[in-house]
Amino acid sequence: GVESIGDTMAGLTGEQIAFYKDEGYLLLDECLPPEAYQPLVDEFNAVIGQKAREAYALGQLERLFEDAPFERRLAYLCEALGTDKRFVGEILGKAHKTAGLFFLLTHPAILNVVESIIGPEILVHPQFNIRAKMPGEAEVLWHQDIAFLDPEVEKTFMINFWVPLVDTDVENGCLEILAGSHKHGIIPHDPADSEKEIPEDRLPPGDRVLSVLPAGGAALIQHKTIHRSFPNESDHIRWSLDIRYSDYRLPTGREEVPGFVARSEIDPGRVASGHEDWIRIMEMKG
């Protein structure tokens, strides 16, 4: 059939790959179809519902907010409980290494994009984040992802996906990406609270690009691409994933934490077949 523009099941085009390598980023309006991320959203909704019922049983809540949509319910619960990031952290912690997350991470729509860039020997990188950016949550300062990894990883070509699970714009805290900034090496970061930041006067010149994307779209960057995210000034949660892929034969910069192999032509026996394999790999290392 006719490919829709941005349909990634066939991987990227040569032009898209050249743009990504040259500019250090690529925006895809369609990367993951809803059926790829809905199982993960269902898992979140189940955990949020369970937490709400526990708090209700303890008399901490007067209502369960069962009618609230995915992008609002957790915010309403936090507000009603007068609670902080711990509650959110517990919920996100429960979603790690689940069947829904494994399904998303290994979905052909995303692996075909990765394979079109780096070939078929693919590791799901051990450093990934699930983010529920709450209403009122602050900006994330200018940085390179490599600043949080061992610098030996500079030679590894790593594909970093930022995947929103809700529609994103400047108001709810999308990314701002500095085009071409991956060509300037590792730039010194200053410590900033628990974070790291590149001050404005150290930023190389370049166009600033906004990752205004629908749910299931993706912003691809590289580990030296400088980017930040805006504060969430909306009334709903900006749910998103940061996930990374690289060739499993190369350093990850997080050698103490294992990833798992999602595809391999030369050693198919290494490929993790389900989230149980992933958990087992983690436990063997731990």
PDB file of C-alpha atoms in Angstrom:
ATOM      1  CA  GLY A   1       0.000   0.000   0.000  1.00  0.00           C
ATOM      2  CA  VAL A   2       0.896   3.656  -0.015  1.00  0.00           C
ATOM      3  CA  GLU A   3       3.208   4.607   2.829  1.00  0.00           C
ATOM      4  CA  SER A   4       1.925   7.409   4.990  1.00  0.00           C
ATOM      5  CA  ILE A   5       4.535  10.119   5.422  1.00  0.00           C
ATOM      6  CA  GLY A   6       6.443   9.290   8.561  1.00  0.00           C
ATOM      7  CA  ASP A   7       5.409   5.633   8.587  1.00  0.00           C
ATOM      8  CA  THR A   8       8.516   3.937   9.982  1.00  0.00           C
ATOM      9  CA  MET A   9       7.687   0.245   9.602  1.00  0.00           C
ATOM     10  CA  ALA A  10      10.129   0.116   6.685  1.00  0.00           C
ATOM     11  CA  GLY A  11      12.806   2.000   8.630  1.00  0.00           C
ATOM     12  CA  LEU A  12      14.063   5.439   7.672  1.00  0.00           C
ATOM     13  CA  THR A  13      14.779   6.675   4.165  1.00  0.00           C
ATOM     14  CA  GLY A  14      18.324   7.463   3.070  1.00  0.00           C
ATOM     15  CA  GLU A  15      17.483  11.171   3.258  1.00  0.00           C
ATOM     16  CA  GLN A  16      16.197  10.873   6.820  1.00  0.00           C
ATOM     17  CA  ILE A  17      19.322   8.985   7.919  1.00  0.00           C
ATOM     18  CA  ALA A  18      21.611  11.555   6.284  1.00  0.00           C
ATOM     19  CA  PHE A  19      19.694  14.388   7.982  1.00  0.00           C
ATOM     20  CA  TYR A  20      19.875  12.656  11.383  1.00  0.00           C
ATOM     21  CA  LYS A  21      23.621  12.053  11.100  1.00  0.00           C
ATOM     22  CA  ASP A  22      24.307  15.572   9.855  1.00  0.00           C
ATOM     23  CA  GLU A  23      21.974  17.602  12.088  1.00  0.00           C
ATOM     24  CA  GLY A  24      22.091  15.337  15.162  1.00  0.00           C
ATOM     25  CA  TYR A  25      18.315  15.027  15.373  1.00  0.00           C
ATOM     26  CA  LEU A  26      15.253  13.860  13.452  1.00  0.00           C
ATOM     27  CA  LEU A  27      11.571  14.439  14.237  1.00  0.00           C
ATOM     28  CA  LEU A  28       9.054  11.730  13.312  1.00  0.00           C
ATOM     29  CA  ASP A  29       5.350  12.547  13.585  1.00  0.00           C
ATOM     30  CA  GLU A  30       4.557   8.846  13.478  1.00  0.00           C
ATOM     31  CA  CYS A  31       6.953   6.372  15.003  1.00  0.00           C
ATOM     32  CA  LEU A  32       4.969   4.081  17.269  1.00  0.00           C
ATOM     33  CA  PRO A  33       1.374   3.170  16.415  1.00  0.00           C
ATOM     34  CA  PRO A  34      -1.052   3.339  19.374  1.00  0.00           C
ATOM     35  CA  GLU A  35      -1.075  -0.466  19.701  1.00  0.00           C
ATOM     36  CA  ALA A  36       2.681  -0.331  20.421  1.00  0.00           C
ATOM     37  CA  TYR A  37       2.350   1.891  23.498  1.00  0.00           C
ATOM     38  CA  GLN A  38      -1.191   1.125  24.706  1.00  0.00           C
ATOM     39  CA  PRO A  39      -0.104  -1.981  26.719  1.00  0.00           C
ATOM     40  CA  LEU A  40       2.359   0.207  28.667  1.00  0.00           C
ATOM     41  CA  VAL A  41      -0.308   2.878  29.239  1.00  0.00           C
ATOM     42  CA  ASP A  42      -2.671   0.125  30.457  1.00  0.00           C
ATOM     43  CA  GLU A  43      -0.001  -1.008  32.950  1.00  0.00           C
ATOM     44  CA  PHE A  44       0.421   2.554  34.233  1.00  0.00           C
ATOM     45  CA  ASN A  45      -3.345   2.931  34.573  1.00  0.00           C
ATOM     46  CA  ALA A  46      -3.536  -0.335  36.535  1.00  0.00           C
ATOM     47  CA  VAL A  47      -0.765   0.701  38.949  1.00  0.00           C
ATOM     48  CA  ILE A  48      -2.234   4.190  39.381  1.00  0.00           C
ATOM     49  CA  GLY A  49      -5.639   2.624  40.105  1.00  0.00           C
ATOM     50  CA  GLN A  50      -4.135   0.236  42.649  1.00  0.00           C
ATOM     51  CA  LYS A  51      -2.291   3.083  44.410  1.00  0.00           C
ATOM     52  CA  ALA A  52      -5.485   5.151  44.467  1.00  0.00           C
ATOM     53  CA  ARG A  53      -7.452   2.285  46.044  1.00  0.00           C
ATOM     54  CA  GLU A  54      -4.727   1.766  48.686  1.00  0.00           C
ATOM     55  CA  ALA A  55      -4.770   5.459  49.612  1.00  0.00           C
ATOM     56  CA  TYR A  56      -8.599   5.452  49.636  1.00  0.00           C
ATOM     57  CA  ALA A  57      -8.654   2.421  51.963  1.00  0.00           C
ATOM     58  CA  LEU A  58      -6.310   4.277  54.331  1.00  0.00           C
ATOM     59  CA  GLY A  59      -8.652   7.268  54.357  1.00  0.00           C
ATOM     60  CA  GLN A  60      -6.128   9.497  52.568  1.00  0.00           C
ATOM     61  CA  LEU A  61      -8.399  10.070  49.568  1.00  0.00           C
ATOM     62  CA  GLU A  62     -12.069  10.951  49.326  1.00  0.00           C
ATOM     63  CA  ARG A  63     -12.392   9.833  45.705  1.00  0.00           C
ATOM     64  CA  LEU A  64     -10.535   7.655  43.203  1.00  0.00           C
ATOM     65  CA  PHE A  65     -10.680   9.921  40.108  1.00  0.00           C
ATOM     66  CA  GLU A  66     -11.580   6.851  38.057  1.00  0.00           C
ATOM     67  CA  ASP A  67     -13.050   8.946  35.229  1.00  0.00           C
ATOM     68  CA  ALA A  68      -9.928  11.086  34.796  1.00  0.00           C
ATOM     69  CA  PRO A  69      -7.907  10.457  31.615  1.00  0.00           C
ATOM     70  CA  PHE A  70      -4.368   9.041  31.594  1.00  0.00           C
ATOM     71  CA  GLU A  71      -2.767  12.465  31.211  1.00  0.00           C
ATOM     72  CA  ARG A  72      -4.558  13.851  34.303  1.00  0.00           C
ATOM     73  CA  ARG A  73      -5.400  11.142  36.838  1.00  0.00           C
ATOM     74  CA  LEU A  74      -1.988  10.881  38.510  1.00  0.00           C
ATOM     75  CA  ALA A  75      -1.814  14.685  38.798  1.00  0.00           C
ATOM     76  CA  TYR A  76      -5.224  14.795  40.508  1.00  0.00           C
ATOM     77  CA  LEU A  77      -4.154  12.054  42.922  1.00  0.00           C
ATOM     78  CA  CYS A  78      -0.911  13.813  43.824  1.00  0.00           C
ATOM     79  CA  GLU A  79      -2.783  17.060  44.392  1.00  0.00           C
ATOM     80  CA  ALA A  80      -5.448  15.398  46.555  1.00  0.00           C
ATOM     81  CA  LEU A  81      -2.797  13.551  48.581  1.00  0.00           C
ATOM     82  CA  GLY A  82      -0.617  16.659  48.889  1.00  0.00           C
ATOM     83  CA  THR A  83       2.195  14.333  47.910  1.00  0.00           C
ATOM     84  CA  ASP A  84       5.517  14.720  46.157  1.00  0.00           C
ATOM     85  CA  LYS A  85       7.674  12.900  43.612  1.00  0.00           C
ATOM     86  CA  ARG A  86       7.984   9.778  45.814  1.00  0.00           C
ATOM     87  CA  PHE A  87       4.476   8.649  44.928  1.00  0.00           C
ATOM     88  CA  VAL A  88       5.150   9.189  41.223  1.00  0.00           C
ATOM     89  CA  GLY A  89       8.508   7.403  41.568  1.00  0.00           C
ATOM     90  CA  GLU A  90       6.845   4.331  43.081  1.00  0.00           C
ATOM     91  CA  ILE A  91       4.414   4.149  40.183  1.00  0.00           C
ATOM     92  CA  LEU A  92       7.108   4.563  37.546  1.00  0.00           C
ATOM     93  CA  GLY A  93       9.306   2.042  39.367  1.00  0.00           C
ATOM     94  CA  LYS A  94       6.554  -0.556  39.062  1.00  0.00           C
ATOM     95  CA  ALA A  95       6.435  -0.096  35.293  1.00  0.00           C
ATOM     96  CA  HIS A  96      10.086  -1.040  34.795  1.00  0.00           C
ATOM     97  CA  LYS A  97      10.839  -4.306  33.037  1.00  0.00           C
ATOM     98  CA  THR A  98       7.203  -5.138  32.400  1.00  0.00           C
ATOM     99  CA  ALA A  99       5.646  -6.924  29.450  1.00  0.00           C
ATOM    100  CA  GLY A 100       4.203  -3.624  28.180  1.00  0.00           C
ATOM    101  CA  LEU A 101       7.524  -1.810  28.257  1.00  0.00           C
ATOM    102  CA  PHE A 102       9.330  -4.765  26.649  1.00  0.00           C
ATOM    103  CA  PHE A 103       6.673  -4.846  23.911  1.00  0.00           C
ATOM    104  CA  LEU A 104       7.225  -1.158  23.167  1.00  0.00           C
ATOM    105  CA  LEU A 105      11.038  -1.337  23.283  1.00  0.00           C
ATOM    106  CA  THR A 106      11.124  -4.272  20.858  1.00  0.00           C
ATOM    107  CA  HIS A 107       8.306  -3.172  18.557  1.00  0.00           C
ATOM    108  CA  PRO A 108       9.271  -3.466  14.866  1.00  0.00           C
ATOM    109  CA  ALA A 109       8.226   0.156  14.250  1.00  0.00           C
ATOM    110  CA  ILE A 110      11.122   1.295  16.434  1.00  0.00           C
ATOM    111  CA  LEU A 111      13.633  -1.519  15.774  1.00  0.00           C
ATOM    112  CA  ASN A 112      13.288  -1.040  12.011  1.00  0.00           C
ATOM    113  CA  VAL A 113      14.263   2.611  12.439  1.00  0.00           C
ATOM    114  CA  VAL A 114      17.275   1.578  14.537  1.00  0.00           C
ATOM    115  CA  GLU A 115      18.329  -1.148  12.096  1.00  0.00           C
ATOM    116  CA  SER A 116      18.145   1.255   9.156  1.00  0.00           C
ATOM    117  CA  ILE A 117      20.738   3.444  10.942  1.00  0.00           C
ATOM    118  CA  ILE A 118      23.125   1.031  12.714  1.00  0.00           C
ATOM    119  CA  GLY A 119      22.357  -2.411  11.265  1.00  0.00           C
ATOM    120  CA  PRO A 120      20.781  -5.520  12.810  1.00  0.00           C
ATOM    121  CA  GLU A 121      22.968  -6.042  15.921  1.00  0.00           C
ATOM    122  CA  ILE A 122      20.822  -4.072  18.363  1.00  0.00           C
ATOM    123  CA  LEU A 123      21.024  -3.546  22.129  1.00  0.00           C
ATOM    124  CA  VAL A 124      18.288  -1.863  24.125  1.00  0.00           C
ATOM    125  CA  HIS A 125      20.548   0.408  26.168  1.00  0.00           C
ATOM    126  CA  PRO A 126      20.374  -0.003  29.959  1.00  0.00           C
ATOM    127  CA  GLN A 127      19.775   3.694  30.594  1.00  0.00           C
ATOM    128  CA  PHE A 128      16.154   4.513  29.930  1.00  0.00           C
ATOM    129  CA  ASN A 129      13.653   6.757  31.645  1.00  0.00           C
ATOM    130  CA  ILE A 130       9.914   6.878  31.944  1.00  0.00           C
ATOM    131  CA  ARG A 131       8.934  10.437  32.717  1.00  0.00           C
ATOM    132  CA  ALA A 132       5.691  11.794  34.082  1.00  0.00           C
ATOM    133  CA  LYS A 133       6.397  15.523  33.884  1.00  0.00           C
ATOM    134  CA  MET A 134       3.783  16.917  36.248  1.00  0.00           C
ATOM    135  CA  PRO A 135       1.972  20.251  35.874  1.00  0.00           C
ATOM    136  CA  GLY A 136       4.237  22.968  37.272  1.00  0.00           C
ATOM    137  CA  GLU A 137       7.382  20.846  36.968  1.00  0.00           C
ATOM    138  CA  ALA A 138      10.494  22.838  36.067  1.00  0.00           C
ATOM    139  CA  GLU A 139      12.580  22.873  32.930  1.00  0.00           C
ATOM    140  CA  VAL A 140      15.438  20.443  32.313  1.00  0.00           C
ATOM    141  CA  LEU A 141      18.530  22.513  31.536  1.00  0.00           C
ATOM    142  CA  TRP A 142      20.703  22.374  28.398  1.00  0.00           C
ATOM    143  CA  HIS A 143      22.767  19.169  28.428  1.00  0.00           C
ATOM    144  CA  GLN A 144      24.228  16.308  26.413  1.00  0.00           C
ATOM    145  CA  ASP A 145      23.134  12.808  27.432  1.00  0.00           C
ATOM    146  CA  ILE A 146      26.757  11.659  27.261  1.00  0.00           C
ATOM    147  CA  ALA A 147      27.472  13.834  30.327  1.00  0.00           C
ATOM    148  CA  PHE A 148      25.646  11.164  32.370  1.00  0.00           C
ATOM    149  CA  LEU A 149      27.594   8.249  30.839  1.00  0.00           C
ATOM    150  CA  ASP A 150      31.208   7.106  30.825  1.00  0.00           C
ATOM    151  CA  PRO A 151      33.026   9.241  28.207  1.00  0.00           C
ATOM    152  CA  GLU A 152      34.412   6.071  26.543  1.00  0.00           C
ATOM    153  CA  VAL A 153      30.973   5.769  24.952  1.00  0.00           C
ATOM    154  CA  GLU A 154      31.720   8.741  22.689  1.00  0.00           C
ATOM    155  CA  LYS A 155      32.751   6.362  19.877  1.00  0.00           C
ATOM    156  CA  THR A 156      29.522   4.334  20.135  1.00  0.00           C
ATOM    157  CA  PHE A 157      26.821   5.498  17.752  1.00  0.00           C
ATOM    158  CA  MET A 158      23.797   5.665  20.017  1.00  0.00           C
ATOM    159  CA  ILE A 159      20.260   6.437  18.908  1.00  0.00           C
ATOM    160  CA  ASN A 160      18.312   8.254  21.599  1.00  0.00           C
ATOM    161  CA  PHE A 161      14.535   8.346  21.197  1.00  0.00           C
ATOM    162  CA  TRP A 162      12.308  10.769  23.066  1.00  0.00           C
ATOM    163  CA  VAL A 163       8.799   9.333  22.676  1.00  0.00           C
ATOM    164  CA  PRO A 164       5.805  11.265  24.033  1.00  0.00           C
ATOM    165  CA  LEU A 165       2.792   9.206  25.132  1.00  0.00           C
ATOM    166  CA  VAL A 166       0.589  12.333  24.982  1.00  0.00           C
ATOM    167  CA  ASP A 167       0.553  15.148  22.415  1.00  0.00           C
ATOM    168  CA  THR A 168       3.365  17.571  23.238  1.00  0.00           C
ATOM    169  CA  ASP A 169       4.030  21.247  22.693  1.00  0.00           C
ATOM    170  CA  VAL A 170       5.971  24.048  24.364  1.00  0.00           C
ATOM    171  CA  GLU A 171       3.288  24.540  27.018  1.00  0.00           C
ATOM    172  CA  ASN A 172       3.489  20.999  28.414  1.00  0.00           C
ATOM    173  CA  GLY A 173       7.262  20.765  28.227  1.00  0.00           C
ATOM    174  CA  CYS A 174       8.496  19.478  24.874  1.00  0.00           C
ATOM    175  CA  LEU A 175      12.203  19.440  23.998  1.00  0.00           C
ATOM    176  CA  GLU A 176      14.268  22.178  22.431  1.00  0.00           C
ATOM    177  CA  ILE A 177      17.124  20.728  20.383  1.00  0.00           C
ATOM    178  CA  LEU A 178      20.247  22.563  19.235  1.00  0.00           C
ATOM    179  CA  ALA A 179      20.737  21.419  15.645  1.00  0.00           C
ATOM    180  CA  GLY A 180      24.261  20.361  14.676  1.00  0.00           C
ATOM    181  CA  SER A 181      25.487  20.550  18.278  1.00  0.00           C
ATOM    182  CA  HIS A 182      26.628  16.887  18.248  1.00  0.00           C
ATOM    183  CA  LYS A 183      29.651  17.936  16.157  1.00  0.00           C
ATOM    184  CA  HIS A 184      31.259  19.959  18.955  1.00  0.00           C
ATOM    185  CA  GLY A 185      32.556  17.072  21.092  1.00  0.00           C
ATOM    186  CA  ILE A 186      31.759  16.643  24.773  1.00  0.00           C
ATOM    187  CA  ILE A 187      31.122  20.108  26.194  1.00  0.00           C
ATOM    188  CA  PRO A 188      31.935  20.769  29.870  1.00  0.00           C
ATOM    189  CA  HIS A 189      28.808  20.803  32.038  1.00  0.00           C
ATOM    190  CA  ASP A 190      28.401  22.701  35.307  1.00  0.00           C
ATOM    191  CA  PRO A 191      26.754  20.973  38.263  1.00  0.00           C
ATOM    192  CA  ALA A 192      23.206  22.292  38.802  1.00  0.00           C
ATOM    193  CA  ASP A 193      21.414  20.848  41.851  1.00  0.00           C
ATOM    194  CA  SER A 194      21.249  17.107  41.087  1.00  0.00           C
ATOM    195  CA  GLU A 195      21.521  17.838  37.380  1.00  0.00           C
ATOM    196  CA  LYS A 196      24.222  19.069  35.042  1.00  0.00           C
ATOM    197  CA  GLU A 197      23.942  21.973  32.655  1.00  0.00           C
ATOM    198  CA  ILE A 198      25.727  23.676  29.809  1.00  0.00           C
ATOM    199  CA  PRO A 199      25.547  27.434  30.455  1.00  0.00           C
ATOM    200  CA  GLU A 200      24.244  29.622  27.603  1.00  0.00           C
ATOM    201  CA  ASP A 201      27.685  31.121  26.936  1.00  0.00           C
ATOM    202  CA  ARG A 202      29.072  27.648  26.198  1.00  0.00           C
ATOM    203  CA  LEU A 203      26.394  26.716  23.661  1.00  0.00           C
ATOM    204  CA  PRO A 204      27.599  26.383  20.076  1.00  0.00           C
ATOM    205  CA  PRO A 205      25.643  28.303  17.436  1.00  0.00           C
ATOM    206  CA  GLY A 206      22.820  26.462  15.699  1.00  0.00           C
ATOM    207  CA  ASP A 207      19.117  26.463  14.994  1.00  0.00           C
ATOM    208  CA  ARG A 208      16.863  25.686  17.940  1.00  0.00           C
ATOM    209  CA  VAL A 209      14.232  23.109  17.049  1.00  0.00           C
ATOM    210  CA  LEU A 210      11.091  22.295  19.062  1.00  0.00           C
ATOM    211  CA  SER A 211       9.899  18.693  19.408  1.00  0.00           C
ATOM    212  CA  VAL A 212       6.201  19.492  19.014  1.00  0.00           C
ATOM    213  CA  LEU A 213       4.889  15.981  18.366  1.00  0.00           C
ATOM    214  CA  PRO A 214       1.738  13.894  18.674  1.00  0.00           C
ATOM    215  CA  ALA A 215       1.579  10.878  20.988  1.00  0.00           C
ATOM    216  CA  GLY A 216       3.620   8.057  19.449  1.00  0.00           C
ATOM    217  CA  GLY A 217       5.850  10.443  17.528  1.00  0.00           C
ATOM    218  CA  ALA A 218       9.573  10.546  18.279  1.00  0.00           C
ATOM    219  CA  ALA A 219      12.445  12.968  18.494  1.00  0.00           C
ATOM    220  CA  LEU A 220      15.679  11.141  17.659  1.00  0.00           C
ATOM    221  CA  ILE A 221      18.873  12.711  18.956  1.00  0.00           C
ATOM    222  CA  GLN A 222      22.467  11.540  19.449  1.00  0.00           C
ATOM    223  CA  HIS A 223      24.351  11.319  22.743  1.00  0.00           C
ATOM    224  CA  LYS A 224      26.209  14.589  22.075  1.00  0.00           C
ATOM    225  CA  THR A 225      23.198  16.531  20.757  1.00  0.00           C
ATOM    226  CA  ILE A 226      22.547  19.441  23.141  1.00  0.00           C
ATOM    227  CA  HIS A 227      18.924  19.726  24.231  1.00  0.00           C
ATOM    228  CA  ARG A 228      16.675  20.826  27.066  1.00  0.00           C
ATOM    229  CA  SER A 229      12.994  20.616  27.938  1.00  0.00           C
ATOM    230  CA  PHE A 230      10.587  23.386  28.866  1.00  0.00           C
ATOM    231  CA  PRO A 231       8.680  23.553  32.147  1.00  0.00           C
ATOM    232  CA  ASN A 232       5.231  21.981  32.112  1.00  0.00           C
ATOM    233  CA  GLU A 233       2.862  24.945  32.289  1.00  0.00           C
ATOM    234  CA  SER A 234      -0.179  22.935  31.213  1.00  0.00           C
ATOM    235  CA  ASP A 235      -2.869  21.332  33.391  1.00  0.00           C
ATOM    236  CA  HIS A 236      -1.904  17.765  32.445  1.00  0.00           C
ATOM    237  CA  ILE A 237       1.042  15.363  32.657  1.00  0.00           C
ATOM    238  CA  ARG A 238       3.614  15.149  29.887  1.00  0.00           C
ATOM    239  CA  TRP A 239       4.189  11.396  29.805  1.00  0.00           C
ATOM    240  CA  SER A 240       7.249  10.425  27.775  1.00  0.00           C
ATOM    241  CA  LEU A 241       9.983   7.823  27.400  1.00  0.00           C
ATOM    242  CA  ASP A 242      13.723   8.272  26.888  1.00  0.00           C
ATOM    243  CA  ILE A 243      15.046   5.113  25.281  1.00  0.00           C
ATOM    244  CA  ARG A 244      18.352   4.364  23.598  1.00  0.00           C
ATOM    245  CA  TYR A 245      19.721   1.792  21.213  1.00  0.00           C
ATOM    246  CA  SER A 246      23.249   0.879  20.140  1.00  0.00           C
ATOM    247  CA  ASP A 247      25.266  -2.030  18.717  1.00  0.00           C
ATOM    248  CA  TYR A 248      25.664  -4.511  21.609  1.00  0.00           C
ATOM    249  CA  ARG A 249      29.330  -5.103  20.667  1.00  0.00           C
ATOM    250  CA  LEU A 250      30.233  -1.510  21.596  1.00  0.00           C
ATOM    251  CA  PRO A 251      30.565   0.207  25.009  1.00  0.00           C
ATOM    252  CA  THR A 252      27.338   1.502  26.573  1.00  0.00           C
ATOM    253  CA  GLY A 253      28.919   3.897  29.062  1.00  0.00           C
ATOM    254  CA  ARG A 254      26.935   2.080  31.773  1.00  0.00           C
ATOM    255  CA  GLU A 255      28.885  -1.165  31.910  1.00  0.00           C
ATOM    256  CA  GLU A 256      27.651  -2.019  35.428  1.00  0.00           C
ATOM    257  CA  VAL A 257      24.017  -2.181  34.231  1.00  0.00           C
ATOM    258  CA  PRO A 258      23.135  -4.602  31.431  1.00  0.00           C
ATOM    259  CA  GLY A 259      20.847  -3.871  28.520  1.00  0.00           C
ATOM    260  CA  PHE A 260      19.331  -6.654  26.453  1.00  0.00           C
ATOM    261  CA  VAL A 261      19.751  -7.704  22.831  1.00  0.00           C
ATOM    262  CA  ALA A 262      16.626  -6.979  20.774  1.00  0.00           C
ATOM    263  CA  ARG A 263      17.885  -8.138  17.363  1.00  0.00           C
ATOM    264  CA  SER A 264      20.864 -10.044  16.018  1.00  0.00           C
ATOM    265  CA  GLU A 265      21.627 -11.722  12.724  1.00  0.00           C
ATOM    266  CA  ILE A 266      25.024 -13.107  13.762  1.00  0.00           C
ATOM    267  CA  ASP A 267      23.927 -14.500  17.140  1.00  0.00           C
ATOM    268  CA  PRO A 268      20.127 -14.896  17.245  1.00  0.00           C
ATOM    269  CA  GLY A 269      20.367 -16.947  20.442  1.00  0.00           C
ATOM    270  CA  ARG A 270      21.295 -13.766  22.326  1.00  0.00           C
ATOM    271  CA  VAL A 271      17.988 -12.071  21.591  1.00  0.00           C
ATOM    272  CA  ALA A 272      15.755 -11.618  24.656  1.00  0.00           C
ATOM    273  CA  SER A 273      12.403 -13.261  23.965  1.00  0.00           C
ATOM    274  CA  GLY A 274      10.343 -11.508  26.618  1.00  0.00           C
ATOM    275  CA  HIS A 275      10.499  -9.321  29.701  1.00  0.00           C
ATOM    276  CA  GLU A 276      11.300 -12.399  31.828  1.00  0.00           C
ATOM    277  CA  ASP A 277      14.618 -12.682  29.941  1.00  0.00           C
ATOM    278  CA  TRP A 278      15.274  -9.015  30.657  1.00  0.00           C
ATOM    279  CA  ILE A 279      14.610  -9.476  34.384  1.00  0.00           C
ATOM    280  CA  ARG A 280      16.859 -12.560  34.423  1.00  0.00           C
ATOM    281  CA  ILE A 281      19.706 -10.659  32.713  1.00  0.00           C
ATOM    282  CA  MET A 282      19.372  -7.893  35.325  1.00  0.00           C
ATOM    283  CA  GLU A 283      19.375 -10.378  38.211  1.00  0.00           C
ATOM    284  CA  MET A 284      22.427 -12.235  36.899  1.00  0.00           C
ATOM    285  CA  LYS A 285      24.320  -8.950  36.770  1.00  0.00           C
ATOM    286  CA  GLY A 286      22.955  -7.694  40.099  1.00  0.00           C
TER     287      GLY A 286
END
